Short mmCIF file of C-alpha atoms in Angstrom, two decimals:
data_model
loop_
_atom_site.label_atom_id
_atom_site.label_comp_id
_atom_site.label_asym_id
_atom_site.label_seq_id
_atom_site.Cartn_x
_atom_site.Cartn_y
_atom_site.Cartn_z
CA MET A 1 0.00 0.00 0.00
CA SER A 2 1.01 3.62 -0.47
CA LYS A 3 2.64 5.57 2.26
CA LYS A 4 0.36 7.86 4.18
CA ARG A 5 1.68 10.97 2.43
CA ASP A 6 0.87 9.53 -1.01
CA ARG A 7 -2.74 10.65 -1.30
CA LEU A 8 -4.98 11.82 -4.13
CA LYS A 9 -8.32 13.55 -4.49
CA ALA A 10 -10.63 13.98 -7.46
CA SER A 11 -11.15 17.15 -9.46
CA LEU A 12 -14.66 18.39 -10.21
CA LYS A 13 -14.20 17.63 -13.91
CA GLY A 14 -12.87 14.22 -12.95
CA LEU A 15 -15.99 13.47 -10.92
CA GLU A 16 -18.16 14.46 -13.88
CA LEU A 17 -16.21 12.02 -16.06
CA VAL A 18 -16.60 9.25 -13.48
CA GLU A 19 -20.32 9.90 -13.07
CA ASP A 20 -20.94 9.74 -16.82
CA THR A 21 -19.05 6.45 -16.98
CA ILE A 22 -20.74 4.70 -14.07
CA ARG A 23 -24.19 5.75 -15.30
CA GLN A 24 -23.51 3.87 -18.51
CA ARG A 25 -22.81 0.79 -16.39
CA GLY A 26 -25.98 1.26 -14.36
CA TRP A 27 -24.10 2.11 -11.16
CA GLY A 28 -24.91 4.79 -8.63
CA ARG A 29 -22.35 6.85 -6.72
CA GLN A 30 -22.33 4.32 -3.90
CA SER A 31 -23.06 1.03 -5.68
CA ALA A 32 -21.93 -2.02 -3.73
CA ALA A 33 -20.71 -3.65 -6.96
CA TRP A 34 -18.33 -0.73 -7.45
CA TYR A 35 -16.64 -0.59 -4.06
CA ASP A 36 -16.56 -4.39 -3.86
CA ARG A 37 -14.72 -4.56 -7.19
CA ALA A 38 -12.32 -1.82 -6.03
CA HIS A 39 -11.80 -3.61 -2.67
CA VAL A 40 -12.49 -0.44 -0.68
CA SER A 41 -15.08 0.43 1.97
CA LEU A 42 -18.22 2.44 1.31
CA ALA A 43 -16.78 5.19 3.52
CA THR A 44 -13.70 5.41 1.27
CA LEU A 45 -15.88 5.67 -1.84
CA ARG A 46 -17.90 8.45 -0.20
CA ARG A 47 -14.68 10.34 0.57
CA PHE A 48 -13.69 9.95 -3.07
CA TRP A 49 -16.91 11.74 -4.07
CA GLN A 50 -16.39 14.42 -1.44
CA ARG A 51 -12.96 15.19 -2.91
CA ILE A 52 -11.26 14.24 0.34
CA PRO A 53 -7.66 13.03 -0.20
CA ILE A 54 -7.49 9.24 0.10
CA SER A 55 -4.74 6.66 -0.33
CA ALA A 56 -3.38 6.78 -3.88
CA ASP A 57 -3.81 3.01 -4.15
CA TYR A 58 -7.47 3.26 -3.14
CA PHE A 59 -7.98 6.18 -5.52
CA LYS A 60 -6.53 4.25 -8.45
CA ALA A 61 -8.53 1.13 -7.55
CA ILE A 62 -11.79 3.11 -7.53
CA CYS A 63 -11.02 4.60 -10.95
CA GLU A 64 -9.89 1.25 -12.35
CA ALA A 65 -13.08 -0.46 -11.17
CA ALA A 66 -15.07 2.25 -12.97
CA GLN A 67 -12.83 1.81 -16.05
CA VAL A 68 -11.65 5.43 -15.98
CA ASP A 69 -8.05 6.63 -16.24
CA TRP A 70 -7.15 7.82 -12.74
CA GLN A 71 -4.85 10.50 -14.16
CA GLN A 72 -7.85 12.14 -15.84
CA VAL A 73 -9.70 12.16 -12.52
CA ALA A 74 -7.00 13.29 -10.08
CA ASP A 75 -6.88 16.93 -8.97
CA ARG A 76 -3.41 18.33 -9.67
CA THR A 77 -4.04 21.84 -8.35
CA PRO A 78 -2.31 22.85 -5.08
CA PRO A 79 -4.51 22.65 -1.95
CA SER A 80 -6.55 25.76 -1.18
CA ALA A 81 -7.14 27.17 2.27
CA LYS A 82 -10.80 27.71 1.38
CA PRO A 83 -12.61 24.69 -0.06
CA ALA A 84 -15.20 25.09 -2.78
CA LEU A 85 -18.82 24.81 -1.74
CA SER A 86 -19.18 21.90 -4.13
CA ASP A 87 -16.85 19.67 -2.06
CA ASN A 88 -19.58 18.64 0.39
CA TYR A 89 -22.33 19.08 -2.18
CA TYR A 90 -20.88 16.54 -4.58
CA GLY A 91 -20.42 13.83 -1.96
CA GLU A 92 -23.93 14.11 -0.58
CA VAL A 93 -26.60 11.53 -1.30
CA TRP A 94 -29.50 13.44 -2.80
CA VAL A 95 -32.66 12.13 -4.44
CA GLY A 96 -35.98 13.61 -5.50
CA ARG A 97 -37.45 16.94 -4.44
CA ALA A 98 -36.38 18.40 -7.78
CA ALA A 99 -39.63 20.37 -8.20
CA LEU A 100 -39.34 21.83 -4.69
CA LEU A 101 -35.70 22.75 -5.26
CA ASP A 102 -36.56 24.49 -8.54
CA GLU A 103 -39.41 26.36 -6.85
CA LEU A 104 -37.23 27.60 -3.99
CA VAL A 105 -34.49 28.70 -6.40
CA GLU A 106 -37.03 30.62 -8.48
CA ARG A 107 -38.57 32.28 -5.42
CA SER A 108 -35.17 33.35 -4.10
CA GLN A 109 -34.19 34.80 -7.47
CA THR A 110 -37.39 36.81 -7.87
CA HIS A 111 -38.91 38.39 -4.79
CA CYS A 112 -38.46 36.17 -1.73
CA ARG A 113 -35.97 37.42 0.84
CA LEU A 114 -36.85 34.89 3.56
CA LEU A 115 -37.15 31.14 2.92
CA LEU A 116 -37.96 28.71 5.71
CA ILE A 117 -37.57 24.94 5.50
CA THR A 118 -39.32 23.06 8.31
CA GLY A 119 -39.59 19.39 9.18
CA MET A 120 -38.73 16.82 11.82
CA THR A 121 -35.15 15.86 12.56
CA GLY A 122 -33.48 13.70 9.92
CA VAL A 123 -35.99 14.50 7.17
CA GLY A 124 -33.40 16.23 4.96
CA LYS A 125 -33.56 19.95 5.77
CA THR A 126 -29.80 20.49 5.82
CA ALA A 127 -29.35 18.44 2.63
CA LEU A 128 -31.91 20.66 0.88
CA VAL A 129 -30.13 23.75 2.23
CA ASN A 130 -26.85 22.51 0.74
CA GLN A 131 -28.51 21.94 -2.63
CA LEU A 132 -29.92 25.47 -2.53
CA ARG A 133 -26.55 26.94 -1.59
CA HIS A 134 -24.99 25.22 -4.57
CA ARG A 135 -27.71 26.38 -6.98
CA LEU A 136 -27.60 29.97 -5.69
CA ALA A 137 -23.80 30.25 -5.60
CA PRO A 138 -23.50 31.87 -9.08
CA SER A 139 -25.92 34.70 -8.18
CA LEU A 140 -25.09 34.88 -4.45
CA PRO A 141 -21.44 33.84 -4.06
CA ASN A 142 -21.14 35.66 -0.73
CA GLN A 143 -22.57 33.08 1.69
CA ARG A 144 -22.59 32.82 5.47
CA CYS A 145 -23.83 29.72 7.28
CA ILE A 146 -24.68 29.67 10.99
CA THR A 147 -25.28 26.18 12.40
CA PHE A 148 -27.08 26.47 15.72
CA ASP A 149 -26.59 22.88 16.87
CA ALA A 150 -22.84 23.54 16.92
CA ARG A 151 -23.21 26.51 19.28
CA ASP A 152 -23.68 26.79 23.01
CA GLN A 153 -25.01 30.34 22.66
CA THR A 154 -27.98 31.18 20.46
CA SER A 155 -29.03 34.75 21.32
CA PHE A 156 -28.94 37.34 18.56
CA SER A 157 -26.31 39.37 20.40
CA GLN A 158 -24.01 36.33 20.41
CA ILE A 159 -24.68 35.44 16.76
CA ALA A 160 -24.74 38.96 15.26
CA PRO A 161 -20.94 39.46 15.09
CA SER A 162 -20.75 36.37 12.84
CA LEU A 163 -23.31 37.98 10.51
CA SER A 164 -21.49 41.27 10.16
CA ASP A 165 -18.50 42.45 8.15
CA SER A 166 -17.44 44.37 11.28
CA PRO A 167 -17.80 41.82 14.09
CA VAL A 168 -15.95 43.78 16.78
CA GLU A 169 -17.99 46.94 16.24
CA THR A 170 -21.25 44.98 15.98
CA ALA A 171 -20.63 43.20 19.29
CA SER A 172 -20.36 46.51 21.13
CA LEU A 173 -23.58 48.03 19.76
CA LEU A 174 -26.87 48.45 21.60
CA PRO A 175 -29.59 45.92 20.68
CA GLU A 176 -31.49 48.29 18.36
CA GLU A 177 -28.31 49.35 16.58
CA ARG A 178 -27.11 45.76 16.33
CA VAL A 179 -30.26 44.60 14.56
CA SER A 180 -30.22 47.61 12.22
CA THR A 181 -26.57 47.04 11.31
CA VAL A 182 -27.11 43.41 10.30
CA VAL A 183 -30.34 44.10 8.39
CA ASN A 184 -28.85 47.10 6.56
CA GLN A 185 -25.90 44.99 5.47
CA LEU A 186 -28.23 42.30 4.12
CA ALA A 187 -30.37 44.91 2.39
CA THR A 188 -27.50 46.59 0.57
CA GLN A 189 -24.91 43.82 0.01
CA PRO A 190 -26.11 40.76 -1.95
CA SER A 191 -25.49 37.60 0.06
CA LEU A 192 -27.04 34.35 1.23
CA LEU A 193 -27.42 33.94 5.00
CA VAL A 194 -28.17 30.40 6.21
CA LEU A 195 -29.53 29.83 9.72
CA ASP A 196 -29.53 26.05 10.18
CA GLY A 197 -31.20 24.56 13.27
CA LEU A 198 -33.00 27.74 14.38
CA GLU A 199 -35.18 25.70 16.76
CA ALA A 200 -32.28 25.93 19.23
CA ALA A 201 -33.12 29.63 19.62
CA LEU A 202 -36.78 28.87 20.42
CA GLN A 203 -38.62 28.00 23.63
CA GLY A 204 -40.66 24.84 23.96
CA ASN A 205 -40.25 21.11 23.61
CA GLU A 206 -40.91 18.43 21.01
CA ASP A 207 -44.24 17.35 22.51
CA THR A 208 -45.84 20.80 22.65
CA GLY A 209 -44.02 22.32 19.69
CA TRP A 210 -41.42 25.08 19.64
CA SER A 211 -43.01 28.49 20.07
CA GLU A 212 -41.39 31.82 20.83
CA PHE A 213 -37.87 33.11 20.43
CA LYS A 214 -35.89 33.03 23.67
CA ASP A 215 -34.33 36.35 22.67
CA ALA A 216 -36.60 39.20 21.51
CA GLU A 217 -33.84 40.52 19.23
CA TRP A 218 -34.47 37.61 16.84
CA LYS A 219 -38.07 38.73 16.43
CA GLN A 220 -36.84 42.29 15.80
CA PHE A 221 -34.35 41.00 13.24
CA PHE A 222 -36.95 39.13 11.19
CA HIS A 223 -39.40 42.03 11.49
CA ARG A 224 -36.82 44.51 10.18
CA LEU A 225 -35.79 42.11 7.44
CA LEU A 226 -39.35 41.75 6.15
CA ALA A 227 -40.21 45.42 6.64
CA ALA A 228 -37.16 46.74 4.77
CA GLN A 229 -38.12 48.64 1.62
CA ALA A 230 -35.76 46.52 -0.47
CA CYS A 231 -33.34 43.69 0.18
CA LYS A 232 -30.58 42.32 -2.05
CA SER A 233 -29.96 39.24 0.11
CA VAL A 234 -31.75 35.99 0.87
CA VAL A 235 -32.07 34.53 4.37
CA LEU A 236 -32.52 30.75 4.37
CA VAL A 237 -33.74 29.18 7.62
CA ALA A 238 -33.90 25.46 8.46
CA THR A 239 -35.83 24.61 11.61
CA GLN A 240 -37.71 21.68 13.11
CA GLU A 241 -40.66 23.87 13.98
CA PHE A 242 -42.14 27.14 12.77
CA PRO A 243 -41.53 30.15 15.09
CA VAL A 244 -44.94 31.46 16.09
CA GLU A 245 -43.81 35.10 15.78
CA LEU A 246 -43.00 34.63 12.11
CA ARG A 247 -46.52 33.39 11.48
CA SER A 248 -48.00 36.74 12.51
CA LEU A 249 -45.22 38.77 10.91
CA GLY A 250 -45.41 36.81 7.69
CA SER A 251 -49.10 37.49 7.20
CA ARG A 252 -48.20 41.15 6.56
CA TYR A 253 -45.49 40.36 4.01
CA GLN A 254 -46.82 37.32 2.19
CA SER A 255 -45.16 38.10 -1.15
CA ILE A 256 -41.56 38.22 0.15
CA TRP A 257 -41.31 35.11 2.30
CA HIS A 258 -42.14 31.43 1.89
CA CYS A 259 -42.19 28.31 4.07
CA ALA A 260 -41.66 24.78 2.73
CA SER A 261 -42.56 21.89 5.04
CA LEU A 262 -40.54 18.74 4.34
CA LYS A 263 -42.10 15.30 4.70
CA GLY A 264 -40.60 11.91 3.95
CA LEU A 265 -39.55 10.81 0.48
CA ALA A 266 -42.19 9.52 -1.93
CA PRO A 267 -42.07 5.76 -2.76
CA PRO A 268 -40.17 6.20 -6.07
CA GLU A 269 -37.66 8.46 -4.30
CA GLN A 270 -37.24 5.88 -1.55
CA MET A 271 -36.27 3.25 -4.13
CA LEU A 272 -33.85 5.68 -5.76
CA LEU A 273 -32.29 6.43 -2.37
CA PHE A 274 -31.80 2.73 -1.67
CA GLU A 275 -30.19 2.36 -5.09
CA GLN A 276 -27.81 5.29 -4.54
CA LEU A 277 -26.85 3.86 -1.15
CA GLY A 278 -25.71 0.65 -2.81
CA LEU A 279 -28.74 -1.64 -2.55
CA GLU A 280 -30.41 -3.25 -5.55
CA PRO A 281 -34.17 -2.63 -5.26
CA LYS A 282 -34.76 -3.98 -8.78
CA ALA A 283 -32.97 -7.28 -8.13
CA ASP A 284 -36.30 -9.15 -7.97
CA SER A 285 -39.93 -8.42 -7.24
CA LEU A 286 -39.77 -9.79 -3.68
CA THR A 287 -36.79 -7.60 -2.74
CA GLN A 288 -38.47 -4.59 -4.32
CA ASP A 289 -41.69 -5.23 -2.41
CA ARG A 290 -39.89 -5.61 0.90
CA LEU A 291 -37.85 -2.44 0.39
CA ARG A 292 -41.09 -0.62 -0.41
CA ARG A 293 -42.56 -1.92 2.83
CA ILE A 294 -39.52 -0.66 4.75
CA GLY A 295 -39.87 2.75 3.10
CA ALA A 296 -43.58 2.90 3.89
CA ALA A 297 -43.12 1.75 7.49
CA TYR A 298 -40.77 4.68 8.15
CA GLU A 299 -42.77 7.10 5.96
CA GLY A 300 -39.79 7.74 3.71
CA HIS A 301 -37.71 9.22 6.54
CA PRO A 302 -34.29 9.66 4.82
CA LEU A 303 -31.99 9.30 7.84
CA THR A 304 -33.71 6.12 8.98
CA LEU A 305 -33.59 4.59 5.51
CA GLN A 306 -29.87 5.42 5.27
CA ILE A 307 -29.20 3.71 8.60
CA ILE A 308 -31.13 0.61 7.50
CA ALA A 309 -29.23 0.49 4.19
CA GLY A 310 -25.96 0.79 6.10
CA GLU A 311 -26.91 -2.20 8.27
CA ILE A 312 -27.82 -4.33 5.25
CA LEU A 313 -24.56 -3.55 3.44
CA ASN A 314 -22.28 -4.17 6.42
CA ALA A 315 -21.48 -7.01 8.81
CA PRO A 316 -23.00 -9.44 9.47
CA PHE A 317 -25.18 -9.27 6.32
CA HIS A 318 -22.71 -7.82 3.80
CA GLY A 319 -25.47 -6.92 1.34
CA ASN A 320 -27.49 -10.14 1.75
CA PHE A 321 -30.96 -8.63 1.91
CA ASP A 322 -32.71 -11.99 2.33
CA ALA A 323 -30.66 -12.69 5.46
CA TYR A 324 -31.44 -9.22 6.80
CA TRP A 325 -35.17 -9.64 6.22
CA SER A 326 -35.16 -13.09 7.78
CA THR A 327 -33.61 -11.59 10.91
CA TYR A 328 -35.43 -8.26 11.20
CA GLY A 329 -38.43 -8.44 8.88
CA GLN A 330 -40.73 -8.89 11.87
CA GLU A 331 -39.94 -5.31 12.91
CA ILE A 332 -41.49 -4.04 9.68
CA GLU A 333 -44.47 -6.38 10.02
CA ARG A 334 -45.08 -5.10 13.55
CA LEU A 335 -45.01 -1.48 12.35
CA GLU A 336 -47.45 -2.33 9.57
CA GLN A 337 -49.86 -3.83 12.09
CA VAL A 338 -49.66 -0.73 14.28
CA ALA A 339 -50.30 1.53 11.28
CA GLN A 340 -53.37 -0.49 10.28
CA ALA A 341 -54.76 -0.13 13.80
CA LEU A 342 -54.72 3.68 13.60
CA PRO A 343 -58.13 5.33 13.05
CA VAL A 344 -58.76 6.24 9.43
CA GLU A 345 -61.12 9.09 10.24
CA GLY A 346 -61.44 11.64 13.00
CA GLU A 347 -63.23 14.89 13.65
CA ASP A 348 -59.99 16.70 14.43
CA ASP A 349 -57.66 16.04 11.49
CA GLY A 350 -55.07 18.44 12.89
CA LEU A 351 -54.82 16.45 16.11
CA ARG A 352 -54.59 13.17 14.19
CA LEU A 353 -51.76 14.49 12.01
CA ASP A 354 -49.92 15.73 15.09
CA SER A 355 -50.28 12.30 16.66
CA CYS A 356 -48.83 10.71 13.54
CA THR A 357 -45.87 13.06 13.75
CA ARG A 358 -45.26 12.05 17.36
CA ARG A 359 -45.70 8.42 16.36
CA LEU A 360 -43.12 8.75 13.58
CA ARG A 361 -40.70 10.41 15.98
CA GLN A 362 -41.14 7.51 18.36
CA ILE A 363 -40.69 4.94 15.58
CA VAL A 364 -37.54 6.67 14.30
CA ARG A 365 -36.05 6.86 17.78
CA GLN A 366 -36.78 3.20 18.41
CA ARG A 367 -35.11 2.35 15.11
CA VAL A 368 -31.99 4.35 16.03
CA GLU A 369 -31.89 2.59 19.41
CA ALA A 370 -32.01 -0.76 17.63
CA SER A 371 -29.08 0.31 15.44
CA PHE A 372 -27.07 1.21 18.54
CA ASP A 373 -27.80 -2.17 20.13
CA ARG A 374 -26.77 -4.03 16.99
CA LEU A 375 -23.57 -2.04 16.66
CA ARG A 376 -22.73 -2.81 20.31
CA GLN A 377 -23.10 -6.52 19.63
CA GLU A 378 -21.37 -6.60 16.23
CA VAL A 379 -18.60 -3.96 16.50
CA PRO A 380 -18.28 -3.07 20.22
CA LEU A 381 -15.24 -0.84 19.75
CA ALA A 382 -17.10 1.24 17.14
CA TYR A 383 -20.05 1.46 19.55
CA TRP A 384 -17.77 2.81 22.25
CA LEU A 385 -16.35 5.36 19.80
CA LEU A 386 -19.87 6.41 18.79
CA CYS A 387 -20.85 7.03 22.42
CA LEU A 388 -17.65 8.86 23.33
CA GLY A 389 -17.87 11.01 20.20
CA SER A 390 -21.19 12.45 21.36
CA VAL A 391 -19.27 14.84 23.63
CA TYR A 392 -18.43 16.91 20.54
CA ARG A 393 -21.14 19.52 20.00
CA ARG A 394 -19.78 20.60 16.63
CA PRO A 395 -17.90 19.00 13.73
CA VAL A 396 -14.28 18.23 14.67
CA VAL A 397 -11.32 16.91 12.70
CA GLU A 398 -11.07 13.14 12.39
CA ALA A 399 -7.99 13.04 14.65
CA PHE A 400 -10.13 14.12 17.62
CA TRP A 401 -12.30 11.04 17.17
CA LEU A 402 -9.32 8.74 16.73
CA ASN A 403 -7.80 10.11 19.95
CA LEU A 404 -10.84 8.81 21.83
CA LEU A 405 -9.60 5.30 21.12
CA ALA A 406 -6.10 5.98 22.51
CA PRO A 407 -6.69 4.28 25.91
CA LEU A 408 -7.26 0.97 24.10
CA GLN A 409 -4.10 1.39 22.02
CA PRO A 410 -5.49 0.14 18.70
CA ASN A 411 -3.22 0.40 15.66
CA LEU A 412 -3.89 2.91 12.87
CA ASP A 413 -5.72 0.37 10.71
CA GLN A 414 -8.04 -0.57 13.59
CA GLN A 415 -8.76 3.08 14.33
CA GLN A 416 -9.70 3.77 10.72
CA LEU A 417 -11.83 0.63 10.56
CA MET A 418 -13.87 1.82 13.55
CA VAL A 419 -14.49 5.24 11.98
CA ASP A 420 -15.39 3.58 8.68
CA ALA A 421 -17.82 1.28 10.52
CA LEU A 422 -19.69 4.34 11.79
CA LEU A 423 -19.58 6.13 8.44
CA ASP A 424 -20.76 3.04 6.57
CA ARG A 425 -23.76 2.77 8.91
CA TYR A 426 -24.56 6.51 8.61
CA LEU A 427 -24.15 6.94 12.37
CA VAL A 428 -21.47 9.58 11.74
CA GLU A 429 -21.29 12.10 8.89
CA ASP A 430 -18.14 13.45 7.25
CA LEU A 431 -17.77 16.89 5.71
CA ILE A 432 -15.11 19.37 4.67
CA GLU A 433 -14.56 22.52 6.73
CA GLN A 434 -11.59 24.86 6.31
CA GLY A 435 -10.11 22.41 3.84
CA GLN A 436 -10.02 19.57 6.41
CA LEU A 437 -12.06 16.42 6.94
CA HIS A 438 -14.42 16.80 9.90
CA LEU A 439 -16.77 14.31 11.52
CA ARG A 440 -20.10 15.04 13.17
CA GLN A 441 -23.15 13.26 14.54
CA HIS A 442 -26.65 14.11 13.44
CA ASN A 443 -28.66 15.62 16.31
CA LEU A 444 -30.87 12.54 16.56
CA ILE A 445 -27.85 10.22 16.67
CA ARG A 446 -25.98 12.44 19.13
CA SER A 447 -28.88 12.66 21.59
CA THR A 448 -29.16 8.86 21.59
CA ALA A 449 -25.38 8.46 21.93
CA LEU A 450 -25.29 10.86 24.89
CA SER A 451 -27.99 8.83 26.62
CA HIS A 452 -25.98 5.65 26.08
CA LEU A 453 -22.79 7.35 27.28
CA ARG A 454 -24.43 8.47 30.53
CA HIS A 455 -25.70 4.93 31.08
CA LEU A 456 -22.27 3.45 30.42
CA ARG A 457 -20.58 5.83 32.83
CA THR A 458 -23.17 5.10 35.50
CA ARG A 459 -22.44 1.40 35.15
CA ASP A 460 -18.71 2.09 34.84
CA ASP A 461 -18.92 -0.18 31.83
CA ASN A 462 -16.52 -0.52 28.93
CA PRO A 463 -18.48 -1.35 25.77
CA ALA A 464 -15.31 -2.41 24.04
CA SER A 465 -15.24 -5.46 26.27
CA SER A 466 -18.94 -6.30 25.94
#
């Protein structure tokens, strides 16, 4: 194998060449047939698509398996301190929602200055935001992204300096001046401002629904933004719930703001997602029917379907869907029975829909718990790493995660295998920030991992020895 310093990454033109070639072969970006033929892990193939430097031997094997000249794919430009937006965009699994994406792009390019994307955790809000950022980059290259789940502080006064070209001056302003400064900058300087995970700045809980802003300055900010005579920027908000203040404010400015509520993927999109993740839904009618049942049972929830696909493709099933169904098919049958028992009609449709939302949340959480239990039994060291990694509130470089394994003194290959085990099962996400590979846990995964970590520490247990 190559030495660690001998690493390669793909160019954007190279990825286009590879994609054209694999489409002709009927492969998706993460087809199991591809990474099996290249003798690499799914996590390595995903890094290839994300333009993350990987071992030169792995890089060449991936290209050779796709029957593409690796020299035409490799990026020969010197590394840049600021990665292109497309780095994470290209490596992301994305299916469907084309009509919604086109609609949001059109609205942002015409009259909308405020776009909200709402939906439960794991439904694909951030993925849609990334697609929008990519599509809007030519017209709005100046982009700022604030991710609330990576911050301990969520008040406007704490966030405002990050939104301003003059952070020091903005931090010292009075509240009224601070709001005016940020809004005036957005109104006069074309840019895209992304506020991802805004629910962290709201009061409430998941059972009753998020309601008001904790900090009144946020309400003032959105009011000023909508009331401004003109605005050259677009503010894109992703949130689990709709802030009640914006509902009343928005009624006065209906032509310049829009809210899109994300639900699960439609059945055809579910099949396409499974295919892109490396499964073969068209292998036979029985497999197709069972995958459809899985998609329906979880209402097309993307994160859950990714986790299930990761389990099927990895140990102990290694892509054997029949073996997976034989072992866990009863889970789907049980969910189908519960769904059939729900009342079809009711006088209060709003209440019934809310109950279904709570039910789906419960189902998704139970499914994540099952994934944790299986990981603990099958790859205990990776389970330990998953739990310990939940202490990181924000994306951190991969070395931070690997250091968590130091007390057990695994070798470098073992460390990487444990990280790959989590990536392959979609229990950890990788992304590029500041030109470096970072790892993060989705909020839903992290909350479950924290619960497991507290339990382990209470028992003084070492999952690696389970």
